[in-house]
mmCIF file of C-alpha atoms in Angstrom:
data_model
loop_
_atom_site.group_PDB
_atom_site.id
_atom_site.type_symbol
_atom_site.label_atom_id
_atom_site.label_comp_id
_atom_site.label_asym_id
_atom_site.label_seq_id
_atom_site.Cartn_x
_atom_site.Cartn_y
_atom_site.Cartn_z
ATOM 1 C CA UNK D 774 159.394 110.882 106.545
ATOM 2 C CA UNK D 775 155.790 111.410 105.611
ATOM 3 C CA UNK D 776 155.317 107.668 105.141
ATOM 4 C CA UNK D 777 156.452 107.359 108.881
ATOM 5 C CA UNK D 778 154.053 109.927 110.297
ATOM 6 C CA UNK D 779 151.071 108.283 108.561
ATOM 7 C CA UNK D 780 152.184 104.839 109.830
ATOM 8 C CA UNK D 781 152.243 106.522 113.577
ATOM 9 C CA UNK D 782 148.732 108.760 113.170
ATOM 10 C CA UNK D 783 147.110 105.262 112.138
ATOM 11 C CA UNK D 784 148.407 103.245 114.539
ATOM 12 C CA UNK D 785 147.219 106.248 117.161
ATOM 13 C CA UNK D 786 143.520 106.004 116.002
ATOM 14 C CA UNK D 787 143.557 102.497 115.760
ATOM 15 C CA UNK D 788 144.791 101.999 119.434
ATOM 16 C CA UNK D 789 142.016 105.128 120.388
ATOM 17 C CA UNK D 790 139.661 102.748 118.330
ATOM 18 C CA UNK D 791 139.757 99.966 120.193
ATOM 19 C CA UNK D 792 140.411 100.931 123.555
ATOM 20 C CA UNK D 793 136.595 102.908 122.989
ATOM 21 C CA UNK D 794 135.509 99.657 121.613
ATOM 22 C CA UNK D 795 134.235 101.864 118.763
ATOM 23 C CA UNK D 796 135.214 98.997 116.266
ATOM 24 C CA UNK D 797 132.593 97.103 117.548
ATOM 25 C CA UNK D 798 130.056 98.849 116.121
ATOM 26 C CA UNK D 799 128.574 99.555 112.720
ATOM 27 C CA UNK D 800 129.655 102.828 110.595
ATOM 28 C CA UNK D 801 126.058 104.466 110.395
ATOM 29 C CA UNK D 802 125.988 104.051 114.438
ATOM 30 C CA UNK D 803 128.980 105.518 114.957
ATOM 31 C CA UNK D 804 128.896 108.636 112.899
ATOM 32 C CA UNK D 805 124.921 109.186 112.771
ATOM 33 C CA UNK D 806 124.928 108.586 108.952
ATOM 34 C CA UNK D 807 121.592 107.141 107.733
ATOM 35 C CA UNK D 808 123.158 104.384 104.923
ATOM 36 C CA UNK D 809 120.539 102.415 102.474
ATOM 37 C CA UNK D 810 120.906 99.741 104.519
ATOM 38 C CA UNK D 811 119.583 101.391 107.585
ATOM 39 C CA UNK D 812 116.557 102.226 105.562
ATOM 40 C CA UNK D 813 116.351 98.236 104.485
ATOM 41 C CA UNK D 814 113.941 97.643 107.500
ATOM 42 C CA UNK D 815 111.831 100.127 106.867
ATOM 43 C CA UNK D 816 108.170 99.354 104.884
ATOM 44 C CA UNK D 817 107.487 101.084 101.663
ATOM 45 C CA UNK D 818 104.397 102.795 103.138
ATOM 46 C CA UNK D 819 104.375 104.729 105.649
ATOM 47 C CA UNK D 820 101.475 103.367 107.931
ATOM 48 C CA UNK D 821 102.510 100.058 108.905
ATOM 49 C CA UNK D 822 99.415 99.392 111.009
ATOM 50 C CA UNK D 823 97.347 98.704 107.144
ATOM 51 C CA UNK D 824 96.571 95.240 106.039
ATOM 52 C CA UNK D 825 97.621 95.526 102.424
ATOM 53 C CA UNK D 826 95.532 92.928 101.597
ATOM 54 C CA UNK D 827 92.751 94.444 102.876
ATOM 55 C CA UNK D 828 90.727 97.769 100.469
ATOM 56 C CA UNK D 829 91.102 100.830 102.225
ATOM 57 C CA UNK D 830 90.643 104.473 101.166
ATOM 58 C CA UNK D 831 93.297 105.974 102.658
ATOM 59 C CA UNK D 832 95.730 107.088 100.537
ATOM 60 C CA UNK D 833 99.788 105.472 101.463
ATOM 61 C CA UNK D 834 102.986 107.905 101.352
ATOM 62 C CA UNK D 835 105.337 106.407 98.800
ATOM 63 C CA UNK D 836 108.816 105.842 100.016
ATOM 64 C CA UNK D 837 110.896 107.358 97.494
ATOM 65 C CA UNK D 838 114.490 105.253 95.873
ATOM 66 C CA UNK D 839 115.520 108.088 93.887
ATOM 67 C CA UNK D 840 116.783 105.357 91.687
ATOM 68 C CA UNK D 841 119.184 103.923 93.967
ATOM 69 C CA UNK D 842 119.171 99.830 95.225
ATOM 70 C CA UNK D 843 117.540 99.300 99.000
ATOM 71 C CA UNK D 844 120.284 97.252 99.417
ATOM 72 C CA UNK D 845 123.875 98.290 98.523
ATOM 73 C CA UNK D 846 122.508 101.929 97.637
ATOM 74 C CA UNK D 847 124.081 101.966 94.536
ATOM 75 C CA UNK D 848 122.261 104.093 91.628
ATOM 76 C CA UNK D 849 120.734 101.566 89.881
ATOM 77 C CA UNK D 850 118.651 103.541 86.806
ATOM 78 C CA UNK D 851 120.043 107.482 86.714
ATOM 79 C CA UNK D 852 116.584 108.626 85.178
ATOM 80 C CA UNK D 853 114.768 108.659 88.566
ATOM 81 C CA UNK D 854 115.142 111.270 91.047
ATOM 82 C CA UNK D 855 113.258 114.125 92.331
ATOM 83 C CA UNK D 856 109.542 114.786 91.904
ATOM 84 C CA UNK D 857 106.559 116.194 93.844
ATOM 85 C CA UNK D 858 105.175 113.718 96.362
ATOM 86 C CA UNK D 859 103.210 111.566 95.761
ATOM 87 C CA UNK D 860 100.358 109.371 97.712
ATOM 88 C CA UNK D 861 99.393 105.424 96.485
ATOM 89 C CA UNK D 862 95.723 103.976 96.184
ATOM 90 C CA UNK D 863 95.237 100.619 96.781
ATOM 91 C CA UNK D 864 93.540 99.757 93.477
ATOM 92 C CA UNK D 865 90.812 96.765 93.530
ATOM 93 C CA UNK D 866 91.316 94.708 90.534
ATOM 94 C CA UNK D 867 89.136 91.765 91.505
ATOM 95 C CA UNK D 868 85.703 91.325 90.208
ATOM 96 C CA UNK D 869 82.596 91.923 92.298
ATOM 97 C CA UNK D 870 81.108 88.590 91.036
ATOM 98 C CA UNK D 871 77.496 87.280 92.688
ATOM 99 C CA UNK D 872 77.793 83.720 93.707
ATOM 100 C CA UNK D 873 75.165 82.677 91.944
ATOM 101 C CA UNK D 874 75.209 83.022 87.981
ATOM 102 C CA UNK D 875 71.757 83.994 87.868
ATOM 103 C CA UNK D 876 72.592 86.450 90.342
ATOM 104 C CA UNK D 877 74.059 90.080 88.769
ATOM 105 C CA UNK D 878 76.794 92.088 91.492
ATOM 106 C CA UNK D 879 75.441 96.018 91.438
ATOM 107 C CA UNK D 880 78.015 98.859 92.472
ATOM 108 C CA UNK D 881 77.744 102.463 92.631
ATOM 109 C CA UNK D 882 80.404 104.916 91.461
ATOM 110 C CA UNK D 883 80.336 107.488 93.957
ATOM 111 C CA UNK D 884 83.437 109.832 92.415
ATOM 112 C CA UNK D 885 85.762 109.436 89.234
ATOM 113 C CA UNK D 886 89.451 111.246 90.094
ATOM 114 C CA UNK D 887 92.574 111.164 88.769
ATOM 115 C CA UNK D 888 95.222 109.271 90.190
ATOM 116 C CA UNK D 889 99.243 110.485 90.685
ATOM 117 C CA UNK D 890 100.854 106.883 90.489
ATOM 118 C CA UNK D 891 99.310 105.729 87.495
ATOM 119 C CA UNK D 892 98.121 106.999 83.451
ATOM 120 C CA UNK D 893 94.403 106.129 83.986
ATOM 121 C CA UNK D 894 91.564 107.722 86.292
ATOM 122 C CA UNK D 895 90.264 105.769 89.154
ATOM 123 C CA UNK D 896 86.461 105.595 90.400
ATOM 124 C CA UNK D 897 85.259 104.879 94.032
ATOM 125 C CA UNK D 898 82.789 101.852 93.530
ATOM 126 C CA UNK D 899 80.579 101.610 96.951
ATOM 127 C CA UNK D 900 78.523 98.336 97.503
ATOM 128 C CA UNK D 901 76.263 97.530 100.591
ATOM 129 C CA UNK D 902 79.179 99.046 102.887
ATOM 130 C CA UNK D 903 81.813 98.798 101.523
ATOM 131 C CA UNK D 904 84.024 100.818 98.939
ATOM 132 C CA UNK D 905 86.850 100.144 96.800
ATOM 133 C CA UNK D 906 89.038 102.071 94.413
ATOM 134 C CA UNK D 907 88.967 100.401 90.764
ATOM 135 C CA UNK D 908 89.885 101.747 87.504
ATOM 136 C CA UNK D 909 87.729 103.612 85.790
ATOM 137 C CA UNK D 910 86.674 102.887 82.214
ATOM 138 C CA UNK D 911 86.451 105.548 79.529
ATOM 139 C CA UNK D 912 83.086 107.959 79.740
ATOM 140 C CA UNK D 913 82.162 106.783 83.361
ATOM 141 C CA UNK D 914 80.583 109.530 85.286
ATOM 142 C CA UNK D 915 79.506 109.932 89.157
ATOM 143 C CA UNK D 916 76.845 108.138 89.851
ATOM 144 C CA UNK D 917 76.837 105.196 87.525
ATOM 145 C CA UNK D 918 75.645 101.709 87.883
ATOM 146 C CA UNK D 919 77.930 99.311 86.846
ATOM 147 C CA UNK D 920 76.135 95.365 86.748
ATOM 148 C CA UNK D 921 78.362 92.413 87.036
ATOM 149 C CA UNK D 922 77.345 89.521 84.962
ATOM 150 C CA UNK D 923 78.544 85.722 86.329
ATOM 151 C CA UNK D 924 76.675 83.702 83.553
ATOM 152 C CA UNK D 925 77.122 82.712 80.397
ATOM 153 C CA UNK D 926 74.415 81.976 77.877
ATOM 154 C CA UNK D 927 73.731 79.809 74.880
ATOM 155 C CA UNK D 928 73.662 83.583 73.159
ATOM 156 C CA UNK D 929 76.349 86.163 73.040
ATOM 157 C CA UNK D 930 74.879 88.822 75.674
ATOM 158 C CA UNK D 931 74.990 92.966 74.309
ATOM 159 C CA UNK D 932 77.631 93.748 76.271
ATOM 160 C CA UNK D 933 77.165 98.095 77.659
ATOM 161 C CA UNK D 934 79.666 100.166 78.657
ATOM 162 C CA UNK D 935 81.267 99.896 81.952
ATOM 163 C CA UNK D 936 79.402 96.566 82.807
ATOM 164 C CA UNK D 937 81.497 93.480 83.593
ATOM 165 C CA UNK D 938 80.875 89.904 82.026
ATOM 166 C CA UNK D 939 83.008 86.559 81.473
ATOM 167 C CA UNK D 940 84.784 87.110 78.116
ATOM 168 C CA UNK D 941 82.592 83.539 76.705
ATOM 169 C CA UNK D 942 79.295 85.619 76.765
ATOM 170 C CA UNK D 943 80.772 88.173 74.657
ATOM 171 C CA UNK D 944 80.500 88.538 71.088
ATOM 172 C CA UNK D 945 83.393 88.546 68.755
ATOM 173 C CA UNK D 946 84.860 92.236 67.809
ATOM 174 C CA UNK D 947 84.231 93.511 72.174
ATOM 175 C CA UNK D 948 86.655 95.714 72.709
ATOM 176 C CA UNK D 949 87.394 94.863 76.399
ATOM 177 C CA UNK D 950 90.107 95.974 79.630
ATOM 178 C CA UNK D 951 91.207 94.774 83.106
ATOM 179 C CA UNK D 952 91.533 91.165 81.476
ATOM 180 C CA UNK D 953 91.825 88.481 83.550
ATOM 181 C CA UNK D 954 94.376 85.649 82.868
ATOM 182 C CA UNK D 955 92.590 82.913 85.162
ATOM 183 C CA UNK D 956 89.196 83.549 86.734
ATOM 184 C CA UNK D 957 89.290 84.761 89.921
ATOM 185 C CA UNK D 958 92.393 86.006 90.185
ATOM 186 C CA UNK D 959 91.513 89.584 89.156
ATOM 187 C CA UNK D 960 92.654 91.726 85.953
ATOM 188 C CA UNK D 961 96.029 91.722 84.823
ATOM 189 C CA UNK D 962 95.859 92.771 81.406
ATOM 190 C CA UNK D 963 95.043 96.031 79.808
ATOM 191 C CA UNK D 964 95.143 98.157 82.909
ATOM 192 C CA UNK D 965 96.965 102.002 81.227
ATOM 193 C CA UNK D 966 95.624 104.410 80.109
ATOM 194 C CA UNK D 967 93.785 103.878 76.920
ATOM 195 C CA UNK D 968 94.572 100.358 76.637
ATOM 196 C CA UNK D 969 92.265 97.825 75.648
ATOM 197 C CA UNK D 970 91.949 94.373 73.892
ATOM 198 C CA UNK D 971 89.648 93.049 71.336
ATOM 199 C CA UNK D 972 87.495 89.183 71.490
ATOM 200 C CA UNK D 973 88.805 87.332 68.216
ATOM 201 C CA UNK D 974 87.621 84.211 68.014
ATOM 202 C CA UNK D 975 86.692 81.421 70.755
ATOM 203 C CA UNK D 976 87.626 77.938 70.822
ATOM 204 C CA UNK D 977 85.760 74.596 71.040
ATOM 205 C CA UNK D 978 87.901 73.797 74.280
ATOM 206 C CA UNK D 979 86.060 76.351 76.142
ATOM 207 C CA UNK D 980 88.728 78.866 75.950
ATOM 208 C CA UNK D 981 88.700 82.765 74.327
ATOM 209 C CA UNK D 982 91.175 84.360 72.567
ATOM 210 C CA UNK D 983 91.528 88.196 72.604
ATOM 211 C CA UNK D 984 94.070 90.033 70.382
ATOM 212 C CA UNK D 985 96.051 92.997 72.061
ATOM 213 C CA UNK D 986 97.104 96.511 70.643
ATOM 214 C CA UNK D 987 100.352 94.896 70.420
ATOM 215 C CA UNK D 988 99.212 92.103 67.532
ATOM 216 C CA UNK D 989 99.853 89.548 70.607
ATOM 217 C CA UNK D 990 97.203 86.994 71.092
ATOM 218 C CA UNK D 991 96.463 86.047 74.486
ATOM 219 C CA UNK D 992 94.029 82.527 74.957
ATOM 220 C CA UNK D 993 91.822 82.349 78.116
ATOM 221 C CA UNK D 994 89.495 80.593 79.858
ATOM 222 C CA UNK D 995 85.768 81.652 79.180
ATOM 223 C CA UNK D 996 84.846 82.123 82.293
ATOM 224 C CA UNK D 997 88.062 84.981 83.195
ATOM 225 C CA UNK D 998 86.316 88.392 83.601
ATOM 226 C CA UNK D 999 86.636 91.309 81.864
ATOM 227 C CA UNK D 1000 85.306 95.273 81.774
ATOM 228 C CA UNK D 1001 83.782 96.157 78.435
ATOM 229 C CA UNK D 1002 85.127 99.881 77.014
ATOM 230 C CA UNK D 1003 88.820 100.994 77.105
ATOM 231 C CA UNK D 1004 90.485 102.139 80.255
ATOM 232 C CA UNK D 1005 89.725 105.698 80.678
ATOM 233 C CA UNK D 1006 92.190 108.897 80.139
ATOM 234 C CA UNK D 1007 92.470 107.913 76.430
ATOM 235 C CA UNK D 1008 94.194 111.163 75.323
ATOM 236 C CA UNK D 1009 97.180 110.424 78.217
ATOM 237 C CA UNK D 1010 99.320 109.518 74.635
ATOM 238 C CA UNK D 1011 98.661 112.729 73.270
ATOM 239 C CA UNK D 1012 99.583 115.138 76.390
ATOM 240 C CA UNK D 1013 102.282 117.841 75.686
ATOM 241 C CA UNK D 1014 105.146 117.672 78.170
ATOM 242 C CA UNK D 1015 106.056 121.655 76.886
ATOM 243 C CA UNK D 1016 109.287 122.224 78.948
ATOM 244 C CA UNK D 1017 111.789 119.762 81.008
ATOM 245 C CA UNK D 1018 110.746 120.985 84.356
ATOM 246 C CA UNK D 1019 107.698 119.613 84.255
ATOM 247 C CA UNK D 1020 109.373 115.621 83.679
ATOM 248 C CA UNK D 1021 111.260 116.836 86.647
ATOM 249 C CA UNK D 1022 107.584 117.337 88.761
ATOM 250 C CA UNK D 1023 107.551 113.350 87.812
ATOM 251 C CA UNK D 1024 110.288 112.553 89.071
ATOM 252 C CA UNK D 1025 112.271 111.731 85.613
ATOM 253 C CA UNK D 1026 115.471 113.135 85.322
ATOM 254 C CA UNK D 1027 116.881 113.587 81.877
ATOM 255 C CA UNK D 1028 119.080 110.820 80.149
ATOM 256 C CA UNK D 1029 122.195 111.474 78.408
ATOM 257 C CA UNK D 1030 121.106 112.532 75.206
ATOM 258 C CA UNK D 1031 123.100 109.756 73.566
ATOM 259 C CA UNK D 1032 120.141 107.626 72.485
ATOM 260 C CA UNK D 1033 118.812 109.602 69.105
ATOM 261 C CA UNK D 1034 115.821 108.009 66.746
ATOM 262 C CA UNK D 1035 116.836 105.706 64.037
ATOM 263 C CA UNK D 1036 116.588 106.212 60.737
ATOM 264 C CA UNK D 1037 115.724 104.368 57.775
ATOM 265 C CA UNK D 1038 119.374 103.922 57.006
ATOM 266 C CA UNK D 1039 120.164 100.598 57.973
ATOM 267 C CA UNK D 1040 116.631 99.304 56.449
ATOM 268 C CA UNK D 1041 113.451 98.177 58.259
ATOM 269 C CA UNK D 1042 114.035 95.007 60.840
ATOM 270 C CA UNK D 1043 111.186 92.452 60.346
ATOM 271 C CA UNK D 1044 110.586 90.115 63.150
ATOM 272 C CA UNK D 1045 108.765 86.995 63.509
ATOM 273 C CA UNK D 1046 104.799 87.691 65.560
ATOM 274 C CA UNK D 1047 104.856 86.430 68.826
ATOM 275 C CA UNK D 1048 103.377 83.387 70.197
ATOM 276 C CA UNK D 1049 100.153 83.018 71.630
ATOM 277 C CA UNK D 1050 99.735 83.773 75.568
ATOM 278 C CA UNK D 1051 98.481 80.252 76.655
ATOM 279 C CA UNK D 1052 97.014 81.028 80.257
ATOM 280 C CA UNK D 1053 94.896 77.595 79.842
ATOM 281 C CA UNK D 1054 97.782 75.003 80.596
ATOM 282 C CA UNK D 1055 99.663 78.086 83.044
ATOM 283 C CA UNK D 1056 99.159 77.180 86.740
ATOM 284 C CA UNK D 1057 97.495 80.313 88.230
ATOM 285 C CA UNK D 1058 99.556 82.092 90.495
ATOM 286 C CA UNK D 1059 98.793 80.885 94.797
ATOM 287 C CA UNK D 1060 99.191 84.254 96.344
ATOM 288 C CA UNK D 1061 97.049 86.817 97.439
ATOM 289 C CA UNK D 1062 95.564 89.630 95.030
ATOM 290 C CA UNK D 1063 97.140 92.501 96.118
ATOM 291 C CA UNK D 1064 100.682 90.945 96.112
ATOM 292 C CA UNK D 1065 100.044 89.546 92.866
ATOM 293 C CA UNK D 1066 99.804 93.493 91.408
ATOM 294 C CA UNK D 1067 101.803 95.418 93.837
ATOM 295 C CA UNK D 1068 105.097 93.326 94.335
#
């Protein structure tokens, strides 16, 4: 009997259904309901009128995922969620570098802030009239001069704080950030908080090879550009979080609690060192800059 009354109801809506022509159109337009796939069309920033591969200023809303796909909607990763919003910079990465080699690029650093989306502090550089957000290296202060250097000499320059230079004027032991991987193309490498890599050795092929915190060696050409100093915000490592709320403020919700630290139980696993980075035979990437770091 019950069978039979459901078989009636839902041959009642379905005749209702189509007589409206309500089949006809999607779910989320029918019933008002705002799906992930509605919000598929939408940008990730909010102002749509930016060129985004253009420097500007003005900092972008952040749409939020809360950990869930654009597409399907679908939680993807359960430890996002929540947080305090949040605005993007549009970090420069790209060198300031003079067209001639005897020629040295000058910026000023007008102010040195901290930055929500990312572990380092980020400086406003302003040249002639223009001004760009890059990252700011550790003990830069308001109102610095930072020179960038095209040419390399028969002589390994003294490389100063802040300053930018190809990585084939250095001297060996420079501890160096914001590496690039093929000149031009702006840094790629060592951009955190703290981060850094060190000049090894260079080659007789014209190439440079820097060694990274990570025992990785990465080989270069010598004319790829580099900031000398690590990135600033060194002590981001050594912050206390103190309760759970405040991962919660970063939008990190907490994980199951199933993944505990390993002990020295099952012995020590020994793995083989990495290969070398080889960015010398690597076609460099065609796009644009800021697609190259922020897709």
């Amino acid at each position: 009997m019950a069978s039979l009354l459901c078989k009636r109801l839902l041959s009642t809506v379905c005749k209702v259904v189509s007589e409206n022509g309500l089949s006809q159109q999607p779910f989320y337009q029918r019933y008002g309901i705002h799906t992930a796939a509605v919000l598929e069309s939408k940008h990730r920033y909010s102002d749509k009128n930016i060129d985004l591969n253009k420097n500007t200023l003005r900092p972008q809303k952040l749409f939020k995922s809360g950990g869930r796909d654009p597409e399907t909607g679908r939680v993807i990763y359960k430890r996002i969620g929540g947080g305090h919003k949040q605005s993007l910079r549009l970090i420069s990465y790209e060198y300031n570098v003079p067209e001639s080699k005897a020629d040295i690029g000058y910026e000023k650093i007008i102010k040195v802030r901290k930055d929500p989306c990312r572990t380092a502090h980020i400086a406003i550089a302003a040249t002639g009239n223009r001004k760009r957000y890059i990252l700011a290296s550790d003990g830069m202060q308001d109102g610095d001069i930072i020179r960038t250097h095209a040419n390399i000499p028969d002589l390994p320059v003294t490389p100063e704080l802040g300053n930018q230079y190809p990585v084939g004027s250095l001297p060996v032991g420079t501890i160096v950030h914001n590496i690039e991987r093929w000149p031009g193309k702006g840094g790629r490498v060592a951009r955190a908080a703290g981060s850094s890599g060190m000049i090894t050795r260079k080659l007789d092929d014209n190439s440079v090879v820097i060694s990274m915190p990570s025992k990785r060696e990465m080989r270069v050409d010598q004319y790829s550009m580099a900031t000398i100093g690590k990135v600033s915000n060194v002590g981001h490592q050594d912050v206390i979080i103190g309760k759970a709320g405040r991962n919660r403020w970063k939008g990190i919700r907490p994980s199951s609690g199933l993944k505990q630290k390993k002990s020295g139980y099952h012995g020590r696993k020994l793995n083989k060192p990495r290969a070398m980075a080889n960015f010398i035979k690597i076609q460099a990437p065609t796009s644009t800059l800021f697609k190259q770091n922020h897709d």
